[in-house]
Coordinates of C-alpha atoms and ligand atoms in Angstrom, one line a residue:
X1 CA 58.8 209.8 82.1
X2 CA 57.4 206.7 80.7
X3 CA 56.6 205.7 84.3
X4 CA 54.7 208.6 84.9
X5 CA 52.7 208.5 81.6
X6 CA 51.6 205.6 82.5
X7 CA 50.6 206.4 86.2
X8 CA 48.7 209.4 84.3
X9 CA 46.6 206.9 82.1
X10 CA 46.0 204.4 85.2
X11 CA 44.5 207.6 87.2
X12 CA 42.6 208.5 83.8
X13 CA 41.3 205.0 83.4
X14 CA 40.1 205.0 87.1
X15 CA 38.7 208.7 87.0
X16 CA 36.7 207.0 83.8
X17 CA 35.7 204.2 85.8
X18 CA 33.9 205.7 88.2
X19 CA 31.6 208.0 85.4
X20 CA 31.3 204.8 83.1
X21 CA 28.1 203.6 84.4
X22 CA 26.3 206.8 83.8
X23 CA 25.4 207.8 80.2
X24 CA 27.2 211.1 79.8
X25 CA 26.7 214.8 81.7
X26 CA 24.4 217.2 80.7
X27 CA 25.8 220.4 81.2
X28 CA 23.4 222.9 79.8
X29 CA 19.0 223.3 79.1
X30 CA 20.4 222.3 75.5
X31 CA 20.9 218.7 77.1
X32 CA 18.0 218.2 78.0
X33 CA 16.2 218.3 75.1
X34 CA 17.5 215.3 73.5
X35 CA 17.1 212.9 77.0
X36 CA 13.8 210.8 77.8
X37 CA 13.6 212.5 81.0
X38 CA 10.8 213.8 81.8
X39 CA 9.4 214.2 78.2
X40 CA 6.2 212.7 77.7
X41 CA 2.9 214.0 80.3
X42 CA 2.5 212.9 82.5
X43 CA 5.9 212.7 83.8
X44 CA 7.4 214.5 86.5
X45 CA 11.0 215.0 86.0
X46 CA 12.0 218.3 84.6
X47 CA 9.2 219.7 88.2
X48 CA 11.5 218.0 90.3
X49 CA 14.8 218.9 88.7
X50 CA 13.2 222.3 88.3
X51 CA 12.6 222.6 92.5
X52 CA 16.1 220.6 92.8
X53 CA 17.6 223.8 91.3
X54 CA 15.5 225.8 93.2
X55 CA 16.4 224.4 96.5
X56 CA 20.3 223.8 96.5
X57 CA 22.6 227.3 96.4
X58 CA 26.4 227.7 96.0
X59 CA 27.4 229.1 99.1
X60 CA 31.1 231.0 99.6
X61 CA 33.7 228.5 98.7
X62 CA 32.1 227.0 95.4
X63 CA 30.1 224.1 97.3
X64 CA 27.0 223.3 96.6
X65 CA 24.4 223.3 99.8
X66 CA 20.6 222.2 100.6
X67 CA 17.8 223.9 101.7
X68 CA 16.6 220.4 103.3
X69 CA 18.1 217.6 105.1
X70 CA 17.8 214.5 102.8
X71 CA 18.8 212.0 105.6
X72 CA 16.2 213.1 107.8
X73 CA 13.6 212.4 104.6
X74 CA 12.8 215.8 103.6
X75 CA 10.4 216.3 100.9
X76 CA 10.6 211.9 100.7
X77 CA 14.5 211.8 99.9
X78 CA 15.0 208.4 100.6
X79 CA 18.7 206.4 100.9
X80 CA 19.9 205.1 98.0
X81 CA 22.0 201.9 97.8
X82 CA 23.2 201.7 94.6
X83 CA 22.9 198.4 94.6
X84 CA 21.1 197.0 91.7
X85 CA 22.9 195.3 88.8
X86 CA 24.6 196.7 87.2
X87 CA 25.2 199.8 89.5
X88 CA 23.2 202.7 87.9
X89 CA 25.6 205.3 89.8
X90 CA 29.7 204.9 90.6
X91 CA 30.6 203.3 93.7
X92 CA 31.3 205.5 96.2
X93 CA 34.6 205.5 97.6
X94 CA 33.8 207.0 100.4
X95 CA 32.2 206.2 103.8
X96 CA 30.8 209.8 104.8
X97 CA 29.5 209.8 101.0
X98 CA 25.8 208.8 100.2
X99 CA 23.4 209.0 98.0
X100 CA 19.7 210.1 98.1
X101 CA 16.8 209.7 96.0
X102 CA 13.9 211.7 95.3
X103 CA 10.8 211.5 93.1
X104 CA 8.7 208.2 94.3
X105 CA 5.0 210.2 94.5
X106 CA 3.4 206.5 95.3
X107 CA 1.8 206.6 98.9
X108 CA 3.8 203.8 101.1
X109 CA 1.7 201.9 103.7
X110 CA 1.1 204.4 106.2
X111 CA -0.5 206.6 104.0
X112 CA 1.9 209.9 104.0
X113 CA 1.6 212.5 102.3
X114 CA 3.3 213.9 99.8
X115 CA 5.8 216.7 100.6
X116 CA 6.6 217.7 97.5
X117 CA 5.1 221.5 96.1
X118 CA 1.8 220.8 94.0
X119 CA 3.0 221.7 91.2
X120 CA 5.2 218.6 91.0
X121 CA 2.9 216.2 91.9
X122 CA -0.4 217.0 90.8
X123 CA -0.1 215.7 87.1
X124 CA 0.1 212.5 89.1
X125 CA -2.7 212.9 91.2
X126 CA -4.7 212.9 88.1
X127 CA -3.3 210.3 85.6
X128 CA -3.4 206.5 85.5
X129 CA -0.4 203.9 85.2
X130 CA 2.9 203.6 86.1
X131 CA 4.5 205.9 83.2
X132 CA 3.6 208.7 85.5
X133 CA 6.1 207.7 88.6
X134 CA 9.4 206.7 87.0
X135 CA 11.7 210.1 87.2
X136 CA 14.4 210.3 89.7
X137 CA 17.2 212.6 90.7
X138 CA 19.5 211.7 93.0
X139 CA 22.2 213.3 95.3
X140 CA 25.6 212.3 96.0
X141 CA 26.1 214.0 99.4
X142 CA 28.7 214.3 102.3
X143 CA 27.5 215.5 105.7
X144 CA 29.5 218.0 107.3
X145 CA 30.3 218.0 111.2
X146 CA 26.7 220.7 111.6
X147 CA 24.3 219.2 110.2
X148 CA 25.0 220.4 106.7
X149 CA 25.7 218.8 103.6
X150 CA 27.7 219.5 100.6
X151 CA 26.6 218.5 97.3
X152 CA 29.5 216.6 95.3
X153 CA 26.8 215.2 92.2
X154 CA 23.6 215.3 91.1
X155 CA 21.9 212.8 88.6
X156 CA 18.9 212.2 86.8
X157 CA 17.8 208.8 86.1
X158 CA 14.5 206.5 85.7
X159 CA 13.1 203.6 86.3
X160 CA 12.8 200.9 83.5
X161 CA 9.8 201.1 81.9
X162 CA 7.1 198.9 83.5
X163 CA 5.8 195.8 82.4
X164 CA 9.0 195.0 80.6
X165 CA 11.7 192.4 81.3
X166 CA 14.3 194.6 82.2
X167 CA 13.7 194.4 86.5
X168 CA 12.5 197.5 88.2
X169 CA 15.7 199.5 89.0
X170 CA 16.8 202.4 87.8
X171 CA 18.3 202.3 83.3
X172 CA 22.0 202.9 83.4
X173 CA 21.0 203.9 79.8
X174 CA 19.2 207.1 81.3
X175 CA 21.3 207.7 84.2
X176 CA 22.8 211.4 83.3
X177 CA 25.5 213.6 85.7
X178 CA 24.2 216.6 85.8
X179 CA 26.2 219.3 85.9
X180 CA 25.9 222.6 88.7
X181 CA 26.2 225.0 85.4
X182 CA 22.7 223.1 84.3
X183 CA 20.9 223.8 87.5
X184 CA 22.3 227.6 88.0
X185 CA 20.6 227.8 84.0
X186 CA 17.4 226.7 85.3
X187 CA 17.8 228.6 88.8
X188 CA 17.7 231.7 86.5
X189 CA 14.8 231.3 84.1
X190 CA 12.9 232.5 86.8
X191 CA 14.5 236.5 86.5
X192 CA 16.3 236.1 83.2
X193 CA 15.5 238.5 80.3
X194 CA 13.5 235.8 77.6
X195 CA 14.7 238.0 74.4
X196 CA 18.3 237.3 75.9
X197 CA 17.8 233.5 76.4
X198 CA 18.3 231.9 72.7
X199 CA 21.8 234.1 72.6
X200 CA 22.8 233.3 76.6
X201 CA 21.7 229.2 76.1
X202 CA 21.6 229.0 72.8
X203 CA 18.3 227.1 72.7
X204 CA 14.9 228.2 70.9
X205 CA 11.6 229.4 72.7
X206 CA 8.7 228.0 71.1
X207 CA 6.1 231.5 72.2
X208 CA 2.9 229.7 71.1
X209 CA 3.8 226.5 73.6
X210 CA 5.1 229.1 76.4
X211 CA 2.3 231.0 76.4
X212 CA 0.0 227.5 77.1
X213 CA 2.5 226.6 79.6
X214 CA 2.5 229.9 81.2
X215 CA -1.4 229.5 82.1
X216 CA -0.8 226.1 83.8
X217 CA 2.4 226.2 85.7
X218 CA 2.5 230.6 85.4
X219 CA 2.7 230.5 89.3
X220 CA 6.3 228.8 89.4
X221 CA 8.9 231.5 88.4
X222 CA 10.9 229.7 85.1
X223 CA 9.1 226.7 85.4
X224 CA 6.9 227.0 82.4
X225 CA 10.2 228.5 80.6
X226 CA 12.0 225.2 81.2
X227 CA 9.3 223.6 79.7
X228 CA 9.2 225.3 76.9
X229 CA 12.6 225.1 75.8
X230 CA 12.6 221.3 76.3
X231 CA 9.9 220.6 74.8
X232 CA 10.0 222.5 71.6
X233 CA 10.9 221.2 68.4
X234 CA 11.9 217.8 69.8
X235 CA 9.6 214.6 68.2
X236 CA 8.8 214.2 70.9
X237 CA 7.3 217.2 71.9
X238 CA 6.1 217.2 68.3
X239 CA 4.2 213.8 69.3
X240 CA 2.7 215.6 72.6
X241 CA 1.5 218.7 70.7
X242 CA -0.7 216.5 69.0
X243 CA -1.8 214.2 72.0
X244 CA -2.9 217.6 73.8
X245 CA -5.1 218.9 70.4
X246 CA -7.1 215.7 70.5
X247 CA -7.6 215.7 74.4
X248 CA -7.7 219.3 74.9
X249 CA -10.8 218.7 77.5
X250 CA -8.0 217.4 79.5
X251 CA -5.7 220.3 78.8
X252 CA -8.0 222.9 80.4
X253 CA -8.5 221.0 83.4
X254 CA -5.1 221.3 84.6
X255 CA -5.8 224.8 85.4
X256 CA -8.3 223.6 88.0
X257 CA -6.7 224.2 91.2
X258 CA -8.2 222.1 94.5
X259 CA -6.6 223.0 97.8
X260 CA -7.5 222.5 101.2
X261 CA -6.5 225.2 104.2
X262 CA -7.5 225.7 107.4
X263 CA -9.9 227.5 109.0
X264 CA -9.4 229.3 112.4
X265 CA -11.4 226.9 113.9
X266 CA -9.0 223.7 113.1
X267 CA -11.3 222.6 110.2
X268 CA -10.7 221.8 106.5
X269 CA -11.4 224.5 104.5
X270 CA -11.8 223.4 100.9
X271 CA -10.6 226.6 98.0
X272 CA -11.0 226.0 94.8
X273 CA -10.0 228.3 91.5
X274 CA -10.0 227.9 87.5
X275 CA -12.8 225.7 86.9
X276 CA -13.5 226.5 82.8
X277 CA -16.4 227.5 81.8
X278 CA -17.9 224.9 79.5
X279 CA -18.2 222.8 83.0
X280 CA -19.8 225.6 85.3
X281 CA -23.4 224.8 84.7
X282 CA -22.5 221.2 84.7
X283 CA -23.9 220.5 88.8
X284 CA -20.4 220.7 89.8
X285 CA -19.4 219.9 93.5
X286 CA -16.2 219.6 95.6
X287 CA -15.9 216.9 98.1
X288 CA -13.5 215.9 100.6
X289 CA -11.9 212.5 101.1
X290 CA -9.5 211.3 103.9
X291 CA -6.8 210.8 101.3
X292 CA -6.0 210.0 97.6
X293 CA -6.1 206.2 98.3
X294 CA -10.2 206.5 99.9
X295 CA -12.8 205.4 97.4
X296 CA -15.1 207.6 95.9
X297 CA -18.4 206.3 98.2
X298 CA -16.5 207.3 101.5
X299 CA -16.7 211.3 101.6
X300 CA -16.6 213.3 104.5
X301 CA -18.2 216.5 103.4
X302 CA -19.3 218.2 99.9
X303 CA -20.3 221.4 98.7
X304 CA -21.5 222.6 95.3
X305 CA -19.3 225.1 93.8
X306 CA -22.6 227.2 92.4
X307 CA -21.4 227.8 88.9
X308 CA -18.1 230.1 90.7
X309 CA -15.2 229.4 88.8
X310 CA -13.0 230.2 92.6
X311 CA -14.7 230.1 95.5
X312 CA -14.2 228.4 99.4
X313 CA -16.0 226.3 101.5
X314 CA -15.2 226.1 105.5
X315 CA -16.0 222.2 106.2
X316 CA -17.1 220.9 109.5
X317 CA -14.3 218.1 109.2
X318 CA -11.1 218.5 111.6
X319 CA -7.6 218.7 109.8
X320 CA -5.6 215.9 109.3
X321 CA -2.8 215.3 106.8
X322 CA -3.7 213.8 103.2
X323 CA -6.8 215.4 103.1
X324 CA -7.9 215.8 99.4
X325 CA -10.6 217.6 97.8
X326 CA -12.0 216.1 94.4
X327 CA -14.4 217.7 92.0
X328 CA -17.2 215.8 90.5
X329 CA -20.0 216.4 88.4
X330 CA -23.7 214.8 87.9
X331 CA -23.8 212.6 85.0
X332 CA -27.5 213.0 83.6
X333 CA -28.3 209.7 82.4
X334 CA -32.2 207.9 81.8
X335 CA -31.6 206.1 85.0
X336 CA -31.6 209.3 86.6
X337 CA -34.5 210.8 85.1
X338 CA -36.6 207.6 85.6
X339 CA -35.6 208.7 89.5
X340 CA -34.0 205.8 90.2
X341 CA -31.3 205.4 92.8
X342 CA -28.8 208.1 93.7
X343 CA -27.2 210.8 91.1
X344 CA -24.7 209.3 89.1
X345 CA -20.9 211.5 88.9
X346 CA -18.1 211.7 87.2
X347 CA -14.7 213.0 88.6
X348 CA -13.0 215.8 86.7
X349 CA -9.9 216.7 89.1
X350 CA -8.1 215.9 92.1
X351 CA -6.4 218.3 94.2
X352 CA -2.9 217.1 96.2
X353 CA -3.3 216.0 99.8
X354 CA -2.8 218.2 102.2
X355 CA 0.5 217.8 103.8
X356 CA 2.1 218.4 107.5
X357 CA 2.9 221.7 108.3
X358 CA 1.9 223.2 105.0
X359 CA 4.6 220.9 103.4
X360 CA 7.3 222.7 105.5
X361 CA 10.3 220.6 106.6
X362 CA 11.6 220.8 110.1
X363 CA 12.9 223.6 111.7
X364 CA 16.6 222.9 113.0
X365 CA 16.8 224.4 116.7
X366 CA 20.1 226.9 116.7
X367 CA 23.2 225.4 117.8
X368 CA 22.3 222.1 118.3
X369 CA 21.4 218.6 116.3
X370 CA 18.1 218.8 116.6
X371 CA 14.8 220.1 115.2
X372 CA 11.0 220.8 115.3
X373 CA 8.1 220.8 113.3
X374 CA 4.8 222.1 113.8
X375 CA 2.2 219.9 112.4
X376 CA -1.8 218.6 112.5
X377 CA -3.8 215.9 114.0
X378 CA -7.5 216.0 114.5
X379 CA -7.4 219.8 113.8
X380 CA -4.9 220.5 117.1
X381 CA -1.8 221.5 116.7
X382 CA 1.2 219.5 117.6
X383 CA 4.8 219.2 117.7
X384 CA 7.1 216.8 116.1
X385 CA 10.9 216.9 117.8
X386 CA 13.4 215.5 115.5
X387 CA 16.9 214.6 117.4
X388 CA 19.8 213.1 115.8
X389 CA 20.8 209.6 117.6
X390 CA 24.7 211.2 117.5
X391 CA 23.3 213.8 120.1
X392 CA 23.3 211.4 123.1
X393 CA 23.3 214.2 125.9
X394 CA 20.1 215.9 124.3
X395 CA 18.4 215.4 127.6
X396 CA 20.6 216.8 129.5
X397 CA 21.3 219.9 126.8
X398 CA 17.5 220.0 126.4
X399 CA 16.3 219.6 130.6
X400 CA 15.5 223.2 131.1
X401 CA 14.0 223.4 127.6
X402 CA 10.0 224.2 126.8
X403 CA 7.5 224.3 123.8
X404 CA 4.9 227.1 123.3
X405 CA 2.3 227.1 121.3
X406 CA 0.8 230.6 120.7
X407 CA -1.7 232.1 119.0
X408 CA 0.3 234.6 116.8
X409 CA 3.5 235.8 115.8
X410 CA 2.4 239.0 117.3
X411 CA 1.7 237.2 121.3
X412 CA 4.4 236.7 124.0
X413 CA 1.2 234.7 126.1
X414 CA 1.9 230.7 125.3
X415 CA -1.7 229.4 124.7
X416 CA 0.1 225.9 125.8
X417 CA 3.4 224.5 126.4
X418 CA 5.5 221.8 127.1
X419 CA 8.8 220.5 128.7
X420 CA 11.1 219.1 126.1
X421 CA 12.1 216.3 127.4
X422 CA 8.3 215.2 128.2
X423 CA 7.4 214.7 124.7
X424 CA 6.6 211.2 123.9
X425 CA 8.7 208.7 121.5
X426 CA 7.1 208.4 118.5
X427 CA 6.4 204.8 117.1
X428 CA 5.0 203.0 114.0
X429 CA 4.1 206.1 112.0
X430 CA 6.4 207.0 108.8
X431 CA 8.5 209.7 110.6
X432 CA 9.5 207.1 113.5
X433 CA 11.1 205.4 111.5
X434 CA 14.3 207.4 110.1
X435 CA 17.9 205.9 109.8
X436 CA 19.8 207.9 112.5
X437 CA 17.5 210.3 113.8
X438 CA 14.7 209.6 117.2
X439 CA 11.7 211.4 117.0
X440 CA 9.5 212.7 120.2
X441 CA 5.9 214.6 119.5
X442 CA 3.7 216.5 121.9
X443 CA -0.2 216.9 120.6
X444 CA -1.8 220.0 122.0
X445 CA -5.3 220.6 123.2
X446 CA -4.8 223.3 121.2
X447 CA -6.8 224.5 117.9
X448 CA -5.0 225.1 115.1
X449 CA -5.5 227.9 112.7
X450 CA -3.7 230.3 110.3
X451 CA -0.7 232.3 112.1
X452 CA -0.6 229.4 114.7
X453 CA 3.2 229.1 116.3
X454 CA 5.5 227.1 118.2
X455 CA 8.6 228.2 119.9
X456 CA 11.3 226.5 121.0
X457 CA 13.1 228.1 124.2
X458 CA 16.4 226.7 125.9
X459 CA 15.8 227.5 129.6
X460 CA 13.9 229.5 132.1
X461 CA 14.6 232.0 134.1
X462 CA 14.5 231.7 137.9
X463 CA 12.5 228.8 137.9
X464 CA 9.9 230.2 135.5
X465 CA 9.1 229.6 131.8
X466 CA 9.8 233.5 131.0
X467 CA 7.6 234.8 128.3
X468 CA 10.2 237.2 127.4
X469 CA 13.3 234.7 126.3
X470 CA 14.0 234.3 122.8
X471 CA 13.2 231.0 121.3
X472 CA 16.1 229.1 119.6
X473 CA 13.3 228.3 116.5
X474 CA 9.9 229.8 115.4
X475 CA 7.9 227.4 113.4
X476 CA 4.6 228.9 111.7
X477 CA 1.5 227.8 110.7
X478 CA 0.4 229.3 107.4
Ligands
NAG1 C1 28.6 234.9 101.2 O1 29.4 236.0 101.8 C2 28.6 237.1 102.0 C3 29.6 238.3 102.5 O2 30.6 237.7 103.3 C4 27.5 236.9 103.0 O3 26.8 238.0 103.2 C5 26.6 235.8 102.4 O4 25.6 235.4 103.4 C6 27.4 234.5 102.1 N1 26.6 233.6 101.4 C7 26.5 232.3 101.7 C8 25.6 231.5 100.9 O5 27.2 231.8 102.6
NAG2 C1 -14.1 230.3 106.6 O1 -12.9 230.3 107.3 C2 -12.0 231.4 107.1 C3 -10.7 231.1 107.8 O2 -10.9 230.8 109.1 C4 -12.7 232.7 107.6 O3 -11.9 233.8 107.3 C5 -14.0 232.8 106.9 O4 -14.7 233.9 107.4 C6 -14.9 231.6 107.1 N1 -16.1 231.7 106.2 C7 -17.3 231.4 106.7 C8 -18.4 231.6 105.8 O5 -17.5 231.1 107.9
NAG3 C1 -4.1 208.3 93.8 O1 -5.2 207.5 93.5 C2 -5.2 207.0 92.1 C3 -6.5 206.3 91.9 O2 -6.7 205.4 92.9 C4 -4.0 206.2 91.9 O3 -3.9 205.8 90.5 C5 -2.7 207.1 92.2 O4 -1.6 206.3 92.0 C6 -2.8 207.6 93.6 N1 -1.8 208.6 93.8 C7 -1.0 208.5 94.9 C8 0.0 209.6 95.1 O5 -1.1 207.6 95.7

């Protein structure tokens, strides 16, 4: 007996071990209202645990599943060592275990854009500093035989904060399990009855706050709920309530919404929507820039907004990812009215870049390891062919195998097409550079525009590429 106690304590020990180096679990919205994470603007946490929940599911036999692949980098999921000291996260026992972090918005080198949805990144698009990029969460995965993973842990953690002592991994201090209960409770604040929610998760709604929120993040189901909850009647959110009276300029702006789309001719087309009213008269103008990271002299095109609060604007400039539209307005200053040198402006708000295939992630192609995405360069559309290095024979699997490019869903007629195997190996750009995975794109001559497709078919038939086959993946251009 004594024996046994003892074995029971040594597994208990270990079993504590391994949870030691994070802080504790939060198992309910409750929890997170006494964490840093994710409190103060403009961080980003609670958005990305908020689309975390939103893209993971419980499938049949109580695992937890992705919407994405984090290996091959969707979204910006990036490997995670766990190496810094001391280890944020346990050690994983396991060899077919890894972890994946997400939440670095900072543009690497090559200039990618973000993936993420705007509504998670754009309160970093317009504020200064480091404070703004420090939330993390991070999966503890195992990849099953097809491609799929199962979700064993999630975690939420951050950076140190900068320009301290303490090194720049992430604080074993704020390092937090979270628990699947936690993100089912934020999966449904999106169709949950609010009257019902202080009884069901016995947390406060603070309706002034929500109502605020509501108006800023009102177009992500339960997003400005979660916000709400978290933030009310903390000191925190106390301290913020206050920040936002005294810059409630600021406040309005983030309803300003900058986008760019395309037009059917394979140009940028700039929209913009909820400009207030006190700026309106104010010689406002949108203008596009080749990303976040060009400087305010190097436009490529500009339109006033003429006092609309929404409007569009079809540019002349081909679309190309991290495109960003910026609005500005004249400063009146003596200089100017003395006529001398060029209108002086201010910027008030910067939309997100615009992302590859509408931020969509690659399409996996049925059956096999392998997928495609459709995606822009120079306002053609193109064809990015993800294979997994494990799939050795894919030339072989894929020789009879074509790309079209149509129009429309509604079109069997391929405006343009492609043998698989004949796409060439990507090099030096982000993408070609993915642990496990070799990727192959194909650039059309042909234009992009809404409702743009590509299809990925197996074989043909009797020597011809067979309108009539269906494709083993549809991929869309919204
Ligand atoms: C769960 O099972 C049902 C019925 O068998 C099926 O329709 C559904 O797609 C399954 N859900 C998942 C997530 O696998
Ligand atoms: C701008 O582009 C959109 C999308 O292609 C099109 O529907 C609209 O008519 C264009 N507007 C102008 C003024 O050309
Ligand atoms: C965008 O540019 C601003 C100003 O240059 C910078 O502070 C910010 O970090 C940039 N954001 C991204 C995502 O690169």
């Amino acid at each position: 007996m004594v024996g046994r106690d003892i074995l029971g304590c040594f597994i208990l020990c270990l079993s504590l071990a391994s949870v030691c180096a994070v802080r504790g679990t939060l198992s309910s919205i409750k929890d997170l209202k006494g964490i840093e994470f994710g409190h103060t603007s403009p961080r980003h946490g609670l958005m990305l645990l908020h689309w975390l929940a939103n893209n993971i599911y419980n499938d049949n036999n109580s695992n937890m599943r992705l919407n994405f692949n984090p290996a091959r980098r969707d979204y910006g999921f990036h490997f995670y060592r766990n190496a810094d000291n001391p280890h944020p996260l346990p050690i994983l026992p396991h060899q077919h275990e890894s972890y994946y972090s997400l939440g670095n918005l900072v543009h690497n080198n090559n200039n990618v854009a973000l993936a993420l949805p705007d509504y998670v990144t754009r309160r970093f698009y317009n504020s200064r500093g480091h404070e703004n990029n420090r939330d993390r969460v991070i999966l503890r995965v195992r990849e099953e035989e097809s491609n799929q993973f199962i979700v064993d842990e999630v975690y939420v953690t951050q950076h140190y904060p900068p320009n301290g002592n303490t090194g720049t991994g992430y604080d074993p201090d704020n390092t937090y399990l979270v628990s699947f209960n936690l993100l089912t409770q934020i999966q449904r604040l999106a169709t949950i009855d609010r009257n019902g929610i202080p009884r069901i998760y016995d947390v406060e709604i603070n309706h002034n706050s929500l109502q605020e929120l509501e108006n800023i993040w009102g177009h992500t189901p339960g997003l400005a709920l979660l916000l709400a909850i978290v933030l009310s009647f903390t000191f925190r959110a106390q301290s913020c309530r206050v920040t936002s009276q005294s810059t409630l300029k600021h406040e309005d702006n983030a309803l300003i919404k900058l986008e760019v789309k395309t037009t059917d001719r394979g140009k940028a087309r700039i929209i913009w929507s909820g400009i207030p009213n006190r700026l309106l008269d104010q010689g406002l103008m949108v203008v596009l820039h080749r990303n976040n990271n060009s400087d305010s002299k190097s436009e490529l095109d500009r339109s006033s907004v003429g006092g609309k609060a929404s409007g569009s604007y079809n540019t002349s400039v081909p679309l190309n990812p991290g495109l960003q539209v910026r609005l500005r307005k004249e400063v009146n200053n003596w200089w100017n009215y003395l006529g001398f040198g060029s209108t002086i402006e201010e910027e008030i708000w910067r939309g997100s870049e615009f992302h590859d295939a509408n931020r969509e992630i690659p399409v996996d192609i049925n059956g096999h390891d392998a997928s495609l995405q459709l995606f822009v360069k120079d306002g053609k559309a193109c064809a990015r062919l993800y294979v997994k290095k494990s799939f050795t024979a894919w030339k072989k699997t894929f020789h009879n195998s074509w790309v079209g490019f149509y129009s429309s869903e509604g079109t069997l007629d391929y405006n343009t097409w492609q043998w698989a195997v004949k796409f060439s190996e990507e090099k030096g750009s982000h993408q070609a550079d993915i642990p496990g995975y070799d990727i192959y794109v194909y650039e059309s001559s042909m234009t992009m525009s809404p409702g743009v497709q590509v299809r990925f078919m197996l074989e043909k038939y009797g020597g011809e590429k067979d309108p009539l086959l269906s494709p083993s993946m549809i991929c869309s251009w919204k």
